[in-house]
Tab-separated table of C-alpha atoms in Angstrom:
chain	number	residue	atom	x	y	z
A	1	UNK	CA	-33.566	-1.511	7.762
A	2	UNK	CA	-33.163	0.970	10.596
A	3	UNK	CA	-33.349	4.604	9.483
A	4	UNK	CA	-31.521	7.343	11.381
A	5	UNK	CA	-33.269	10.626	12.150
A	6	UNK	CA	-30.363	13.043	11.900
A	7	UNK	CA	-32.435	15.690	13.676
A	8	UNK	CA	-32.511	13.503	16.806
A	9	UNK	CA	-28.948	12.403	17.709
A	10	UNK	CA	-28.556	9.000	19.368
A	11	UNK	CA	-25.713	6.839	20.704
A	12	UNK	CA	-23.997	4.981	17.826
A	13	UNK	CA	-21.285	2.378	18.403
A	14	UNK	CA	-18.767	1.502	15.644
A	15	UNK	CA	-17.167	-1.957	15.561
A	16	UNK	CA	-13.767	-1.209	13.999
A	17	UNK	CA	-13.891	2.558	14.484
A	18	UNK	CA	-10.209	3.027	13.598
A	19	UNK	CA	-10.650	2.219	9.899
A	20	UNK	CA	-10.145	5.055	7.435
A	21	UNK	CA	-13.808	5.165	6.413
A	22	UNK	CA	-15.386	4.268	9.768
A	23	UNK	CA	-13.413	6.958	11.590
A	24	UNK	CA	-14.566	9.522	9.046
A	25	UNK	CA	-18.228	8.615	9.495
A	26	UNK	CA	-17.785	8.744	13.262
A	27	UNK	CA	-16.345	12.242	12.974
A	28	UNK	CA	-19.284	13.446	10.859
A	29	UNK	CA	-21.728	12.122	13.467
A	30	UNK	CA	-19.795	13.756	16.315
A	31	UNK	CA	-20.070	17.055	14.437
A	32	UNK	CA	-23.833	16.499	14.163
A	33	UNK	CA	-24.190	16.045	17.920
A	34	UNK	CA	-24.358	12.251	18.134
A	35	UNK	CA	-22.845	10.315	21.020
A	36	UNK	CA	-20.184	8.071	19.471
A	37	UNK	CA	-18.357	5.057	20.868
A	38	UNK	CA	-16.330	2.409	19.117
A	39	UNK	CA	-13.714	-0.289	19.343
A	40	UNK	CA	-10.561	-1.299	17.541
A	41	UNK	CA	-7.604	-3.571	18.059
A	42	UNK	CA	-5.196	-0.812	19.062
A	43	UNK	CA	-4.830	2.934	19.217
A	44	UNK	CA	-3.888	4.961	16.129
A	45	UNK	CA	-3.774	8.643	15.140
A	46	UNK	CA	-7.383	8.245	13.886
A	47	UNK	CA	-8.697	6.786	17.159
A	48	UNK	CA	-6.708	9.351	19.159
A	49	UNK	CA	-8.311	12.150	17.126
A	50	UNK	CA	-11.814	10.795	17.721
A	51	UNK	CA	-11.112	10.383	21.438
A	52	UNK	CA	-9.922	13.999	21.645
A	53	UNK	CA	-13.179	15.080	19.980
A	54	UNK	CA	-15.485	13.290	22.385
A	55	UNK	CA	-15.733	9.667	21.240
A	56	UNK	CA	-15.481	6.821	23.733
A	57	UNK	CA	-12.890	4.381	22.381
A	58	UNK	CA	-12.374	0.765	23.530
A	59	UNK	CA	-9.239	-1.198	22.604
A	60	UNK	CA	-10.148	-4.816	22.040
A	61	UNK	CA	-13.591	-5.969	20.885
A	62	UNK	CA	-15.585	-7.364	23.816
A	63	UNK	CA	-19.273	-7.887	24.452
A	64	UNK	CA	-19.063	-5.553	27.459
A	65	UNK	CA	-18.413	-2.631	25.069
A	66	UNK	CA	-22.048	-2.914	23.893
A	67	UNK	CA	-23.662	-1.115	26.801
A	68	UNK	CA	-27.375	-0.570	27.377
A	69	UNK	CA	-27.019	3.056	26.230
A	70	UNK	CA	-26.125	2.039	22.655
A	71	UNK	CA	-29.001	2.758	20.227
A	72	UNK	CA	-27.361	1.605	16.981
A	73	UNK	CA	-24.323	-0.481	16.007
A	74	UNK	CA	-22.372	0.092	12.771
A	75	UNK	CA	-19.949	-2.520	11.450
A	76	UNK	CA	-17.796	-3.200	8.365
A	77	UNK	CA	-17.644	-6.130	5.958
A	78	UNK	CA	-14.651	-7.437	7.922
A	79	UNK	CA	-16.855	-8.123	10.976
A	80	UNK	CA	-18.487	-11.550	11.121
A	81	UNK	CA	-20.962	-13.335	13.361
A	82	UNK	CA	-18.199	-14.696	15.597
A	83	UNK	CA	-17.327	-11.141	16.705
A	84	UNK	CA	-18.194	-10.650	20.398
A	85	UNK	CA	-19.646	-7.180	19.929
A	86	UNK	CA	-21.693	-8.225	16.893
A	87	UNK	CA	-23.178	-11.130	18.880
A	88	UNK	CA	-23.866	-8.912	21.896
A	89	UNK	CA	-25.722	-6.381	19.754
A	90	UNK	CA	-27.843	-9.169	18.251
A	91	UNK	CA	-28.632	-10.604	21.696
A	92	UNK	CA	-29.668	-7.157	22.968
A	93	UNK	CA	-31.718	-6.665	19.775
A	94	UNK	CA	-29.930	-3.374	19.049
A	95	UNK	CA	-30.472	-2.149	15.464
A	96	UNK	CA	-27.426	-2.671	13.197
A	97	UNK	CA	-26.249	-1.042	9.973
A	98	UNK	CA	-23.256	-1.729	7.768
A	99	UNK	CA	-20.794	1.060	7.133
A	100	UNK	CA	-22.147	1.393	3.591
A	101	UNK	CA	-25.758	1.625	4.784
A	102	UNK	CA	-24.836	4.441	7.187
A	103	UNK	CA	-22.963	6.273	4.433
A	104	UNK	CA	-25.937	5.864	2.106
A	105	UNK	CA	-28.289	7.347	4.704
A	106	UNK	CA	-25.940	10.286	5.218
A	107	UNK	CA	-26.199	11.069	1.497
A	108	UNK	CA	-29.891	11.856	1.890
A	109	UNK	CA	-28.896	14.983	3.844
A	110	UNK	CA	-27.268	16.608	0.807
A	111	UNK	CA	-28.654	18.023	-2.433
A	112	UNK	CA	-25.501	17.089	-4.368
A	113	UNK	CA	-24.092	13.746	-3.161
A	114	UNK	CA	-21.236	12.586	-5.413
A	115	UNK	CA	-19.949	8.985	-5.394
A	116	UNK	CA	-16.632	8.180	-7.089
A	117	UNK	CA	-16.235	4.514	-8.038
A	118	UNK	CA	-13.837	2.368	-10.039
A	119	UNK	CA	-11.370	-0.478	-9.629
A	120	UNK	CA	-8.529	2.054	-9.373
A	121	UNK	CA	-8.089	5.752	-8.703
A	122	UNK	CA	-10.950	6.438	-6.279
A	123	UNK	CA	-8.852	8.094	-3.591
A	124	UNK	CA	-6.902	10.208	-6.076
A	125	UNK	CA	-10.004	11.360	-7.978
A	126	UNK	CA	-11.845	12.143	-4.727
A	127	UNK	CA	-8.832	14.135	-3.559
A	128	UNK	CA	-8.638	16.049	-6.857
A	129	UNK	CA	-12.352	16.826	-6.550
A	130	UNK	CA	-11.753	18.064	-3.005
A	131	UNK	CA	-9.063	20.496	-4.143
A	132	UNK	CA	-11.339	21.869	-6.859
A	133	UNK	CA	-14.247	22.318	-4.431
A	134	UNK	CA	-11.975	24.064	-1.923
A	135	UNK	CA	-10.624	26.336	-4.677
A	136	UNK	CA	-14.251	27.200	-5.502
A	137	UNK	CA	-14.971	27.920	-1.806
A	138	UNK	CA	-17.972	25.561	-1.891
A	139	UNK	CA	-17.541	24.318	1.732
A	140	UNK	CA	-18.109	20.608	0.909
A	141	UNK	CA	-18.310	17.569	3.161
A	142	UNK	CA	-15.695	15.016	2.061
A	143	UNK	CA	-15.040	11.365	2.896
A	144	UNK	CA	-11.812	10.145	1.294
A	145	UNK	CA	-10.031	6.801	1.651
A	146	UNK	CA	-6.629	8.307	2.420
A	147	UNK	CA	-4.994	11.079	4.364
A	148	UNK	CA	-5.273	14.340	2.420
A	149	UNK	CA	-3.174	17.264	3.621
A	150	UNK	CA	-5.622	19.869	2.290
A	151	UNK	CA	-8.288	18.755	4.788
A	152	UNK	CA	-5.932	17.613	7.542
A	153	UNK	CA	-7.023	13.966	7.407
A	154	UNK	CA	-9.605	11.745	5.732
A	155	UNK	CA	-12.754	13.738	6.461
A	156	UNK	CA	-14.022	17.282	6.107
A	157	UNK	CA	-17.360	18.387	7.505
A	158	UNK	CA	-18.771	21.349	5.572
A	159	UNK	CA	-22.019	23.273	5.673
A	160	UNK	CA	-22.966	23.270	1.973
A	161	UNK	CA	-25.188	20.836	0.061
A	162	UNK	CA	-22.179	19.032	-1.530
A	163	UNK	CA	-21.061	15.627	-0.215
A	164	UNK	CA	-18.262	13.666	-1.930
A	165	UNK	CA	-17.285	10.114	-1.100
A	166	UNK	CA	-15.430	7.158	-2.534
A	167	UNK	CA	-17.704	4.305	-3.574
A	168	UNK	CA	-16.110	0.866	-3.272
A	169	UNK	CA	-17.545	-2.100	-5.145
A	170	UNK	CA	-16.203	-4.736	-2.728
A	171	UNK	CA	-19.114	-6.742	-1.224
A	172	UNK	CA	-21.368	-4.485	-3.358
A	173	UNK	CA	-21.215	-1.853	-0.620
A	174	UNK	CA	-21.699	1.038	-3.078
A	175	UNK	CA	-25.154	-0.311	-3.916
A	176	UNK	CA	-26.293	1.116	-0.563
A	177	UNK	CA	-25.529	4.669	-1.742
A	178	UNK	CA	-27.818	7.408	-3.043
A	179	UNK	CA	-25.675	9.646	-5.293
A	180	UNK	CA	-26.930	12.328	-7.674
A	181	UNK	CA	-23.625	12.357	-9.536
A	182	UNK	CA	-21.787	9.067	-10.012
A	183	UNK	CA	-18.337	8.528	-11.494
A	184	UNK	CA	-17.031	5.200	-12.852
A	185	UNK	CA	-13.277	5.563	-13.406
A	186	UNK	CA	-12.620	2.040	-14.727
A	187	UNK	CA	-13.796	-1.577	-14.370
A	188	UNK	CA	-11.348	-4.469	-14.098
A	189	UNK	CA	-10.988	-7.843	-12.414
A	190	UNK	CA	-10.366	-7.502	-8.689
A	191	UNK	CA	-11.814	-8.666	-5.361
A	192	UNK	CA	-12.327	-12.124	-6.824
A	193	UNK	CA	-12.726	-13.518	-3.324
A	194	UNK	CA	-16.189	-11.907	-3.587
A	195	UNK	CA	-17.028	-11.526	-7.292
A	196	UNK	CA	-17.312	-14.541	-9.599
A	197	UNK	CA	-15.670	-12.941	-12.643
A	198	UNK	CA	-15.459	-9.751	-14.712
A	199	UNK	CA	-19.088	-10.140	-15.816
A	200	UNK	CA	-20.193	-10.201	-12.179
A	201	UNK	CA	-18.114	-7.062	-11.548
A	202	UNK	CA	-19.590	-5.257	-14.569
A	203	UNK	CA	-23.073	-6.140	-13.389
A	204	UNK	CA	-22.293	-4.616	-10.006
A	205	UNK	CA	-21.184	-1.342	-11.621
A	206	UNK	CA	-24.293	-1.426	-13.824
A	207	UNK	CA	-26.453	-1.693	-10.710
A	208	UNK	CA	-24.520	1.230	-9.215
A	209	UNK	CA	-25.223	3.320	-12.329
A	210	UNK	CA	-28.923	2.426	-12.082
A	211	UNK	CA	-29.041	4.105	-8.660
A	212	UNK	CA	-28.696	7.540	-10.261
A	213	UNK	CA	-31.957	9.527	-10.476
A	214	UNK	CA	-33.421	11.049	-13.632
A	215	UNK	CA	-32.062	14.478	-12.631
A	216	UNK	CA	-28.637	12.997	-11.925
A	217	UNK	CA	-25.593	12.218	-14.052
A	218	UNK	CA	-23.226	9.329	-14.677
A	219	UNK	CA	-19.658	10.267	-15.634
A	220	UNK	CA	-18.061	7.160	-17.131
A	221	UNK	CA	-14.729	6.248	-18.711
A	222	UNK	CA	-15.384	5.755	-22.433
A	223	UNK	CA	-12.352	3.441	-22.581
A	224	UNK	CA	-14.222	0.771	-20.586
A	225	UNK	CA	-14.910	-2.111	-22.955
A	226	UNK	CA	-18.484	-1.883	-24.293
A	227	UNK	CA	-19.251	0.846	-21.775
A	228	UNK	CA	-22.539	1.640	-23.504
A	229	UNK	CA	-23.853	-1.725	-22.293
A	230	UNK	CA	-23.769	-0.150	-18.837
A	231	UNK	CA	-25.550	3.054	-19.864
A	232	UNK	CA	-28.054	2.119	-22.574
A	233	UNK	CA	-31.171	2.111	-20.387
A	234	UNK	CA	-30.260	4.785	-17.818
A	235	UNK	CA	-32.617	7.713	-17.339
A	236	UNK	CA	-29.909	10.086	-16.060
A	237	UNK	CA	-27.493	12.238	-18.085
A	238	UNK	CA	-24.469	10.307	-19.465
A	239	UNK	CA	-21.075	12.026	-19.761
A	240	UNK	CA	-18.035	10.170	-21.118
A	241	UNK	CA	-14.315	10.843	-20.726
A	242	UNK	CA	-11.225	9.044	-21.953
A	243	UNK	CA	-8.605	8.592	-24.672
A	244	UNK	CA	-11.014	8.730	-27.591
A	245	UNK	CA	-11.841	11.945	-29.444
A	246	UNK	CA	-15.526	10.987	-29.463
A	247	UNK	CA	-15.681	11.176	-25.644
A	248	UNK	CA	-17.365	14.254	-24.187
A	249	UNK	CA	-14.135	15.073	-22.333
A	250	UNK	CA	-10.754	13.949	-23.578
A	251	UNK	CA	-7.126	15.025	-23.280
A	252	UNK	CA	-4.577	15.740	-26.005
A	253	UNK	CA	-0.940	16.844	-26.197
A	254	UNK	CA	0.191	15.352	-22.880
A	255	UNK	CA	3.567	16.663	-21.720
A	256	UNK	CA	5.782	16.239	-18.659
A	257	UNK	CA	7.863	18.889	-16.894
A	258	UNK	CA	11.314	18.409	-15.335
A	259	UNK	CA	9.709	17.020	-12.143
A	260	UNK	CA	7.669	14.494	-14.098
A	261	UNK	CA	4.371	16.325	-13.542
A	262	UNK	CA	1.920	15.965	-16.418
A	263	UNK	CA	-0.171	18.562	-18.255
A	264	UNK	CA	-2.697	18.270	-21.084
A	265	UNK	CA	-5.039	20.232	-23.303
A	266	UNK	CA	-8.665	19.656	-22.361
A	267	UNK	CA	-11.036	18.998	-25.264
A	268	UNK	CA	-14.708	19.261	-24.336
A	269	UNK	CA	-17.353	18.311	-26.899
A	270	UNK	CA	-14.733	18.782	-29.620
A	271	UNK	CA	-13.597	22.239	-28.452
A	272	UNK	CA	-10.163	22.916	-26.931
A	273	UNK	CA	-10.462	24.539	-23.491
A	274	UNK	CA	-6.856	25.315	-22.580
A	275	UNK	CA	-3.956	23.531	-20.909
A	276	UNK	CA	-4.368	21.973	-17.485
A	277	UNK	CA	-1.240	21.512	-15.372
A	278	UNK	CA	-1.234	18.777	-12.731
A	279	UNK	CA	1.198	18.618	-9.818
A	280	UNK	CA	1.339	14.812	-10.000
A	281	UNK	CA	2.770	12.441	-12.568
A	282	UNK	CA	1.282	9.702	-14.725
A	283	UNK	CA	-1.111	9.432	-17.659
A	284	UNK	CA	-3.640	7.666	-15.407
A	285	UNK	CA	-3.958	10.888	-13.408
A	286	UNK	CA	-4.972	12.774	-16.551
A	287	UNK	CA	-8.065	10.574	-16.788
A	288	UNK	CA	-8.782	10.891	-13.073
A	289	UNK	CA	-8.671	14.647	-13.678
A	290	UNK	CA	-11.032	14.487	-16.673
A	291	UNK	CA	-13.674	12.744	-14.575
A	292	UNK	CA	-13.663	15.375	-11.835
A	293	UNK	CA	-13.531	18.246	-14.341
A	294	UNK	CA	-16.842	16.945	-15.709
A	295	UNK	CA	-18.328	16.619	-12.207
A	296	UNK	CA	-17.135	20.093	-11.215
A	297	UNK	CA	-18.728	21.644	-14.279
A	298	UNK	CA	-22.035	19.977	-13.370
A	299	UNK	CA	-21.817	21.838	-10.056
A	300	UNK	CA	-21.359	25.123	-11.919
A	301	UNK	CA	-17.661	25.679	-11.225
A	302	UNK	CA	-15.642	27.606	-13.814
A	303	UNK	CA	-12.719	26.113	-15.741
A	304	UNK	CA	-10.454	28.709	-14.092
A	305	UNK	CA	-11.400	27.434	-10.624
A	306	UNK	CA	-10.981	23.843	-11.807
A	307	UNK	CA	-7.506	24.601	-13.209
A	308	UNK	CA	-6.499	26.235	-9.921
A	309	UNK	CA	-7.803	23.333	-7.846
A	310	UNK	CA	-6.111	20.654	-9.929
A	311	UNK	CA	-2.776	22.495	-9.913
A	312	UNK	CA	-2.896	22.672	-6.098
A	313	UNK	CA	-3.285	18.892	-5.732
A	314	UNK	CA	0.114	17.353	-5.001
A	315	UNK	CA	-1.030	13.819	-4.257
A	316	UNK	CA	-2.312	11.915	-1.267
A	317	UNK	CA	-0.814	9.688	1.379
A	318	UNK	CA	0.580	6.491	-0.257
A	319	UNK	CA	-0.091	7.560	-3.867
A	320	UNK	CA	3.346	8.112	-5.460
A	321	UNK	CA	4.210	9.835	-2.187
A	322	UNK	CA	7.709	11.280	-1.875
A	323	UNK	CA	9.169	10.027	1.410
A	324	UNK	CA	12.740	11.355	1.325
A	325	UNK	CA	16.281	10.476	0.281
A	326	UNK	CA	18.686	7.863	1.640
A	327	UNK	CA	22.328	7.514	0.568
A	328	UNK	CA	21.549	9.805	-2.365
A	329	UNK	CA	18.633	7.775	-3.746
A	330	UNK	CA	14.976	8.842	-3.648
A	331	UNK	CA	12.267	6.867	-1.849
A	332	UNK	CA	8.644	7.034	-3.012
A	333	UNK	CA	5.736	5.010	-1.597
A	334	UNK	CA	2.671	3.843	-3.519
A	335	UNK	CA	-0.481	1.887	-2.612
A	336	UNK	CA	-0.611	0.070	-5.986
A	337	UNK	CA	-1.628	-3.571	-5.446
A	338	UNK	CA	-3.333	-4.508	-8.736
A	339	UNK	CA	-1.347	-5.136	-11.964
A	340	UNK	CA	-2.971	-2.186	-13.760
A	341	UNK	CA	-2.054	0.138	-10.875
A	342	UNK	CA	1.490	-1.249	-10.737
A	343	UNK	CA	1.996	-0.712	-14.457
A	344	UNK	CA	0.571	2.822	-14.288
A	345	UNK	CA	2.869	3.708	-11.371
A	346	UNK	CA	5.997	2.231	-12.980
A	347	UNK	CA	5.236	3.974	-16.283
A	348	UNK	CA	4.669	7.256	-14.434
A	349	UNK	CA	8.019	6.768	-12.684
A	350	UNK	CA	9.796	6.888	-16.051
A	351	UNK	CA	9.109	10.638	-16.148
A	352	UNK	CA	10.445	11.165	-12.616
A	353	UNK	CA	14.158	12.064	-12.483
A	354	UNK	CA	16.260	8.963	-11.732
A	355	UNK	CA	18.919	6.600	-13.057
A	356	UNK	CA	17.610	3.112	-12.257
A	357	UNK	CA	14.167	2.159	-10.936
A	358	UNK	CA	13.827	-0.198	-7.968
A	359	UNK	CA	10.437	-1.584	-6.923
A	360	UNK	CA	9.918	-3.305	-3.571
A	361	UNK	CA	6.558	-5.032	-3.938
A	362	UNK	CA	4.438	-6.715	-1.282
A	363	UNK	CA	1.630	-8.709	-2.934
A	364	UNK	CA	-1.761	-8.239	-1.255
A	365	UNK	CA	-3.865	-11.398	-0.668
A	366	UNK	CA	-3.339	-14.871	-2.074
A	367	UNK	CA	-6.597	-14.696	-4.066
A	368	UNK	CA	-5.555	-11.612	-6.024
A	369	UNK	CA	-2.041	-12.982	-6.572
A	370	UNK	CA	-3.350	-16.294	-7.929
A	371	UNK	CA	-6.081	-14.806	-10.128
A	372	UNK	CA	-3.891	-12.125	-11.726
A	373	UNK	CA	-0.540	-13.932	-11.511
A	374	UNK	CA	0.570	-13.507	-15.149
A	375	UNK	CA	-0.454	-9.851	-15.094
A	376	UNK	CA	1.611	-9.249	-11.921
A	377	UNK	CA	4.689	-10.798	-13.522
A	378	UNK	CA	4.282	-8.729	-16.676
A	379	UNK	CA	3.641	-5.425	-14.844
A	380	UNK	CA	6.492	-5.767	-12.340
A	381	UNK	CA	8.968	-6.583	-15.109
A	382	UNK	CA	8.773	-2.888	-16.136
A	383	UNK	CA	11.054	-1.959	-13.216
A	384	UNK	CA	14.822	-2.248	-13.585
A	385	UNK	CA	15.022	-4.180	-10.307
A	386	UNK	CA	12.226	-5.885	-8.321
A	387	UNK	CA	12.434	-7.028	-4.699
A	388	UNK	CA	9.538	-9.187	-3.459
A	389	UNK	CA	8.355	-9.308	0.153
A	390	UNK	CA	6.108	-12.076	1.444
A	391	UNK	CA	2.429	-11.918	0.444
A	392	UNK	CA	0.323	-9.827	2.836
A	393	UNK	CA	-2.493	-12.205	3.777
A	394	UNK	CA	-4.988	-9.573	5.049
A	395	UNK	CA	-8.255	-11.487	5.684
A	396	UNK	CA	-7.073	-14.773	4.061
A	397	UNK	CA	-5.581	-17.970	5.512
A	398	UNK	CA	-5.256	-20.300	2.489
A	399	UNK	CA	-2.054	-19.611	0.496
A	400	UNK	CA	-3.558	-21.253	-2.643
A	401	UNK	CA	-0.017	-22.380	-3.470
A	402	UNK	CA	1.102	-18.789	-4.070
A	403	UNK	CA	4.488	-17.395	-2.985
A	404	UNK	CA	6.610	-14.323	-3.616
A	405	UNK	CA	9.584	-16.592	-4.271
A	406	UNK	CA	7.790	-18.040	-7.306
A	407	UNK	CA	6.836	-14.546	-8.475
A	408	UNK	CA	10.497	-13.506	-8.336
A	409	UNK	CA	11.528	-16.533	-10.419
A	410	UNK	CA	8.934	-15.832	-13.107
A	411	UNK	CA	9.854	-12.136	-13.260
A	412	UNK	CA	13.471	-13.244	-13.831
A	413	UNK	CA	12.251	-15.481	-16.642
A	414	UNK	CA	10.847	-12.305	-18.264
A	415	UNK	CA	14.427	-11.018	-18.375
A	416	UNK	CA	14.082	-8.630	-15.409
A	417	UNK	CA	16.262	-8.438	-12.302
A	418	UNK	CA	14.208	-9.863	-9.402
A	419	UNK	CA	14.807	-11.053	-5.833
A	420	UNK	CA	12.767	-12.544	-3.002
A	421	UNK	CA	13.777	-11.887	0.607
A	422	UNK	CA	11.662	-13.224	3.488
A	423	UNK	CA	12.010	-10.412	6.042
A	424	UNK	CA	11.839	-6.621	5.952
A	425	UNK	CA	15.207	-6.454	7.709
A	426	UNK	CA	16.867	-8.513	4.958
A	427	UNK	CA	15.211	-6.346	2.303
A	428	UNK	CA	16.440	-3.150	3.959
A	429	UNK	CA	20.016	-4.433	4.220
A	430	UNK	CA	19.922	-5.587	0.580
A	431	UNK	CA	18.687	-2.176	-0.597
A	432	UNK	CA	21.322	-0.279	1.369
A	433	UNK	CA	23.972	-2.421	-0.292
A	434	UNK	CA	22.656	-2.284	-3.888
A	435	UNK	CA	20.604	0.871	-4.555
A	436	UNK	CA	22.885	3.601	-5.904
A	437	UNK	CA	22.956	7.374	-5.791
A	438	UNK	CA	20.266	9.016	-8.005
A	439	UNK	CA	18.253	5.783	-8.257
A	440	UNK	CA	14.512	5.789	-7.508
A	441	UNK	CA	13.132	3.276	-4.999
A	442	UNK	CA	9.353	2.689	-4.847
A	443	UNK	CA	7.874	0.706	-1.969
A	444	UNK	CA	4.607	-0.663	-3.314
A	445	UNK	CA	1.570	-2.509	-1.991
A	446	UNK	CA	-1.538	-2.221	0.166
A	447	UNK	CA	0.008	-3.842	3.239
A	448	UNK	CA	2.751	-2.558	5.543
A	449	UNK	CA	5.537	-2.390	2.924
A	450	UNK	CA	5.690	1.380	3.546
A	451	UNK	CA	7.601	0.528	6.736
A	452	UNK	CA	10.650	-0.497	4.671
A	453	UNK	CA	11.185	2.972	3.196
A	454	UNK	CA	10.465	4.678	6.511
A	455	UNK	CA	12.962	2.408	8.268
A	456	UNK	CA	15.633	3.238	5.671
A	457	UNK	CA	15.040	6.961	6.203
A	458	UNK	CA	15.554	6.572	9.943
């Protein structure tokens, strides 16, 4: 594998530079004096930002973009051998790294690299951690998988020895990382277009945990089934958090204010440590918070600073994000695309002021829909009304016999009110006709379903 000397900046080209993670890595390298170029299908606020800060951006991926001045090419898991730029780099014998390999090499530059993993909650937990580190004036470098208002985007380049990043298990990319502190928020079935089954997924997280050095620490959710199987032969420190009183960090006496925001009493090693108020809703966010409280304490931050940081976190882009009101009803958008995430979001919504709860859901990939079909039906039935958009195919072409129309029928069979409408325009017209004043409408999914709420607000 090619190894970058960060003391000697070179020309690095990114295939797919407009992605949330790729653009962040490109920005870090620009800050470090590297020459950066890259390509994407079309312009976006992220590519515009990079262009304004000195990157050379190509729209459309062509072999001619791989010039003789390029020293290294970085690409994502979505890029395959039929990509023109990928082939051109191979023909020119230019060294190549995956996005994860580059991120892993960047970690070597920091004394305290922190990797936050899990099937759900990575962006939220990373964002919470960011707020705490900013409250503690630690000047961290951050790479987060969403737009976070506190850092004005998805990346922050600091000058301290702290680096925080999300660590995604898909294609085992997080196995390229070199964290000193690792967090595992949860482990569930997902990405079954890559993993064989839950055992394969657990093994991947086990291998991630094994990356931690003897002087490092693993912070793991004690509610994960048989979690000690994943920790029994680790040489690093093990810290647990969760629902159970025998966890190192757990929460008690959860309560919700008039806005639906949750607070809890922190119990650490059996000792109560005061009430922590969050500015977001949902029990799942309590456990995201516990994980980053543990990580923050490892860095030497006080509970007072941690309380201040957590209270200042008001959510991230597309995570129970308030969008506005239309005809007297409230519109919220959420990235939830796995049954566990959907259930957590709909349960959190119960504490948010509203009369009836509407969920417009866009399933994400045929594989996930087929594998977790019963779980999707059960989770979505927790809304008062469900409107299904067509499945967002993403990287897939085979429908596997899955359809949103069938989902709607089976949700109805659960006794819930459900509809399928084939176009966004039809969905918008239906909502304007049926959603009433003081109702809550959540647009939900990892695709472009957010456009429905934004169109209604226009």
